[in-house]
Coordinates of C-alpha atoms in Angstrom, one line a residue:
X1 CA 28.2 -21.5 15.4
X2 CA 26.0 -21.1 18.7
X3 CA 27.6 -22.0 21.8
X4 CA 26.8 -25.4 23.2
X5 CA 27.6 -26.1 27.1
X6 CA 29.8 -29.0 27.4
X7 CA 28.4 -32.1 28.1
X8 CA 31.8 -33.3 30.5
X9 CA 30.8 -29.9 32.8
X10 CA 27.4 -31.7 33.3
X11 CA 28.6 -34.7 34.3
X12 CA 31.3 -33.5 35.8
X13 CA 28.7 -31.3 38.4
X14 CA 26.4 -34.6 38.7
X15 CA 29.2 -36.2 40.4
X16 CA 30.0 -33.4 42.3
X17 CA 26.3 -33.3 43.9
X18 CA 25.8 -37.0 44.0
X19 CA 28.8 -38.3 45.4
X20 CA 28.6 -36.5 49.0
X21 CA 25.1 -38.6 49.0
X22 CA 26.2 -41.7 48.1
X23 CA 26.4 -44.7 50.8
X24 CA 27.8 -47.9 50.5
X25 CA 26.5 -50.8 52.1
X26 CA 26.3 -50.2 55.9
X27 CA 26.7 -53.2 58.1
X28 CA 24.0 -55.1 59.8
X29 CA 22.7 -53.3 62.9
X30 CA 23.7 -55.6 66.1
X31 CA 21.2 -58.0 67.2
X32 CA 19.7 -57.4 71.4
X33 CA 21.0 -59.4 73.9
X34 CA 19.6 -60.1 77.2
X35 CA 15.9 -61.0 77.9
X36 CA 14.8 -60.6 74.4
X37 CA 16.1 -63.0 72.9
X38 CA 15.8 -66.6 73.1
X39 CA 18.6 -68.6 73.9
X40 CA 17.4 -72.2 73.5
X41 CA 17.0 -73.7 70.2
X42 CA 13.5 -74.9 69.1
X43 CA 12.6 -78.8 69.8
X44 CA 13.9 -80.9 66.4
X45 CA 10.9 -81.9 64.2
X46 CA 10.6 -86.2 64.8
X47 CA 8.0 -86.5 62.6
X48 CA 7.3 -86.2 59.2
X49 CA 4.2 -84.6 59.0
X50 CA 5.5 -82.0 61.5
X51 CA 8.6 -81.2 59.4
X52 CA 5.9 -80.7 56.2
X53 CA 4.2 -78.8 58.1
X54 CA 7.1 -76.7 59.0
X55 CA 8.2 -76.3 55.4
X56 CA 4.4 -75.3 54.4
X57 CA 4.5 -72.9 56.9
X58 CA 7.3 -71.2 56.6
X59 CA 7.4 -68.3 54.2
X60 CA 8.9 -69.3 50.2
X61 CA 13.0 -68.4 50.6
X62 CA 14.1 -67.4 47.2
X63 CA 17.4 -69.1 45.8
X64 CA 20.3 -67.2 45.8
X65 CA 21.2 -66.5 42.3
X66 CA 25.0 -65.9 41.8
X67 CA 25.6 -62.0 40.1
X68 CA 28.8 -63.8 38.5
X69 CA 26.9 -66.4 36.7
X70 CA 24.4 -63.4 35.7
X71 CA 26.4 -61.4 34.1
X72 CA 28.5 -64.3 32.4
X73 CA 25.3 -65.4 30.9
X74 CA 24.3 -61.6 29.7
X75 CA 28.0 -61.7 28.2
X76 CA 26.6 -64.8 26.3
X77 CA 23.9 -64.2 25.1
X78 CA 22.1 -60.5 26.0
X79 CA 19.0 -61.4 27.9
X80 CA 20.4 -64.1 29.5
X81 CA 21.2 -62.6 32.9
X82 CA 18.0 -61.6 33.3
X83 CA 16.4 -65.1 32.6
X84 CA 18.7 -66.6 35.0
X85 CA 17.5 -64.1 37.9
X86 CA 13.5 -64.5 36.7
X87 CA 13.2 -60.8 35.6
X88 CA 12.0 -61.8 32.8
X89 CA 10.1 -58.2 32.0
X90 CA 12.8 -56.5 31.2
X91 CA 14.4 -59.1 28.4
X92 CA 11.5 -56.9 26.0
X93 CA 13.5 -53.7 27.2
X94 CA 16.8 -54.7 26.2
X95 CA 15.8 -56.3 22.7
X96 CA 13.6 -53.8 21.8
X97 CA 16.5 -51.1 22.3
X98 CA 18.3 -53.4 20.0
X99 CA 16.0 -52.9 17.8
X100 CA 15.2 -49.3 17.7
X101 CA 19.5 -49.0 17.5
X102 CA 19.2 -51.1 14.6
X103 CA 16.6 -49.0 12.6
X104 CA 17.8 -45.9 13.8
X105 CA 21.5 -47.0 12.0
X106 CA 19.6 -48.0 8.8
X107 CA 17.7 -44.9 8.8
X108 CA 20.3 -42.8 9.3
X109 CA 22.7 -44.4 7.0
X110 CA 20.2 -44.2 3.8
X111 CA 19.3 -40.7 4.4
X112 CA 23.3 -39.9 4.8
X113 CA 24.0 -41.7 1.4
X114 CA 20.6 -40.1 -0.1
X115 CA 22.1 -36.6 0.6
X116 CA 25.9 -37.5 -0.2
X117 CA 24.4 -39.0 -3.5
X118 CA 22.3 -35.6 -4.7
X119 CA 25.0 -33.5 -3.3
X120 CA 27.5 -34.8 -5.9
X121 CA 25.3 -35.0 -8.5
X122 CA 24.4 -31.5 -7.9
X123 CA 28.0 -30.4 -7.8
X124 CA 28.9 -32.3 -11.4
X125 CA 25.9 -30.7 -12.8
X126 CA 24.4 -27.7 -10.7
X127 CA 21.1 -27.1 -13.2
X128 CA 20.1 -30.8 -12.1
X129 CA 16.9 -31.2 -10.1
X130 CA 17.8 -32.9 -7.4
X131 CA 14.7 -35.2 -6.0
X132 CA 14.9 -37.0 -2.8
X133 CA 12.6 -39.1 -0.7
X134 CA 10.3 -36.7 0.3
X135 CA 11.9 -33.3 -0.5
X136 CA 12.6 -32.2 -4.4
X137 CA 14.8 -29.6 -5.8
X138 CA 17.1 -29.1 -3.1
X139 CA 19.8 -26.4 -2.9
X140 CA 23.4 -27.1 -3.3
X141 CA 23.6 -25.7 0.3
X142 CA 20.6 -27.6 1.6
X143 CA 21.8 -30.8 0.5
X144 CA 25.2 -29.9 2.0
X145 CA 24.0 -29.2 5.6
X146 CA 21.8 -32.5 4.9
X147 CA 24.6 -34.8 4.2
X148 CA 26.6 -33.0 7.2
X149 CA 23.5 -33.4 9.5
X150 CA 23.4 -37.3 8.8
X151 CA 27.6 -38.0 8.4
X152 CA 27.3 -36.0 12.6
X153 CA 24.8 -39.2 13.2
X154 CA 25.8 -42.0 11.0

């Protein structure tokens, strides 16, 4: 059996390097005092048309979405989350891997039943020829490391 390196030592060295980098949020800088800044507040709107035309010009402010609520709806309903905070370009991502986890489990699971089926068979009666999907008259051995291949990723 060829050696394999350990998967925890490779993780375990990614932490290593990318902890020291890390940063948590760092607090806001302090704001200038003195001459520049103003110290009176601007004259209140009186009129309506003024106040609209405040709101038109001052740039959109996007709602702040609550991370709680997110990931409360992503616990619902996969997707969700990401509805609620108007990503809605990555809602393909996460059903589509889904998907490809679903086929992949098929897939795997016929071809691990295909093999464990002709490797019986060929054990109860070893002059049988043995024809699978795409491959015929397998080895005992063959099917063997077959059925061991797909049982590792059933």
């Amino acid at each position: 059996m060829p050696w394999k390196f350990p998967l925890s030592l490779l993780a375990g060295g990614l932490l290593v390097v990318a902890l020291p980098t890390a940063n948590a949020q760092t607090p806001p800088a302090p704001r200038p005092t003195g001459d520049s800044v103003r110290t009176s507040s601007p004259a209140p709107i009186t009129t309506p048309a003024l106040a609209l035309a405040d709101t038109l010009l001052r740039p959109n402010e996007k709602k702040k979405r609550s991370p709680r609520k997110a990931t409360l709806l992503s616990l619902a309903l996969p997707g969700a989350g990401q509805a609620y905070n108007r990503s809605y370009w990555k809602m393909p991502i996460i059903y589509g891997g889904f998907a490809l986890f679903g086929y992949l489990a098929i897939n795997y699971n016929g071809q691990y039943r295909e093999f464990k089926d002709g490797y019986v068979r060929k054990v109860n009666n070893p002059t049988a020829v043995i024809n699978l999907q795409n491959v015929s008259n397998l080895s005992r051995e063959k099917l063997k490391q077959g059925w061991d291949l797909y049982e590792r990723y059933y």
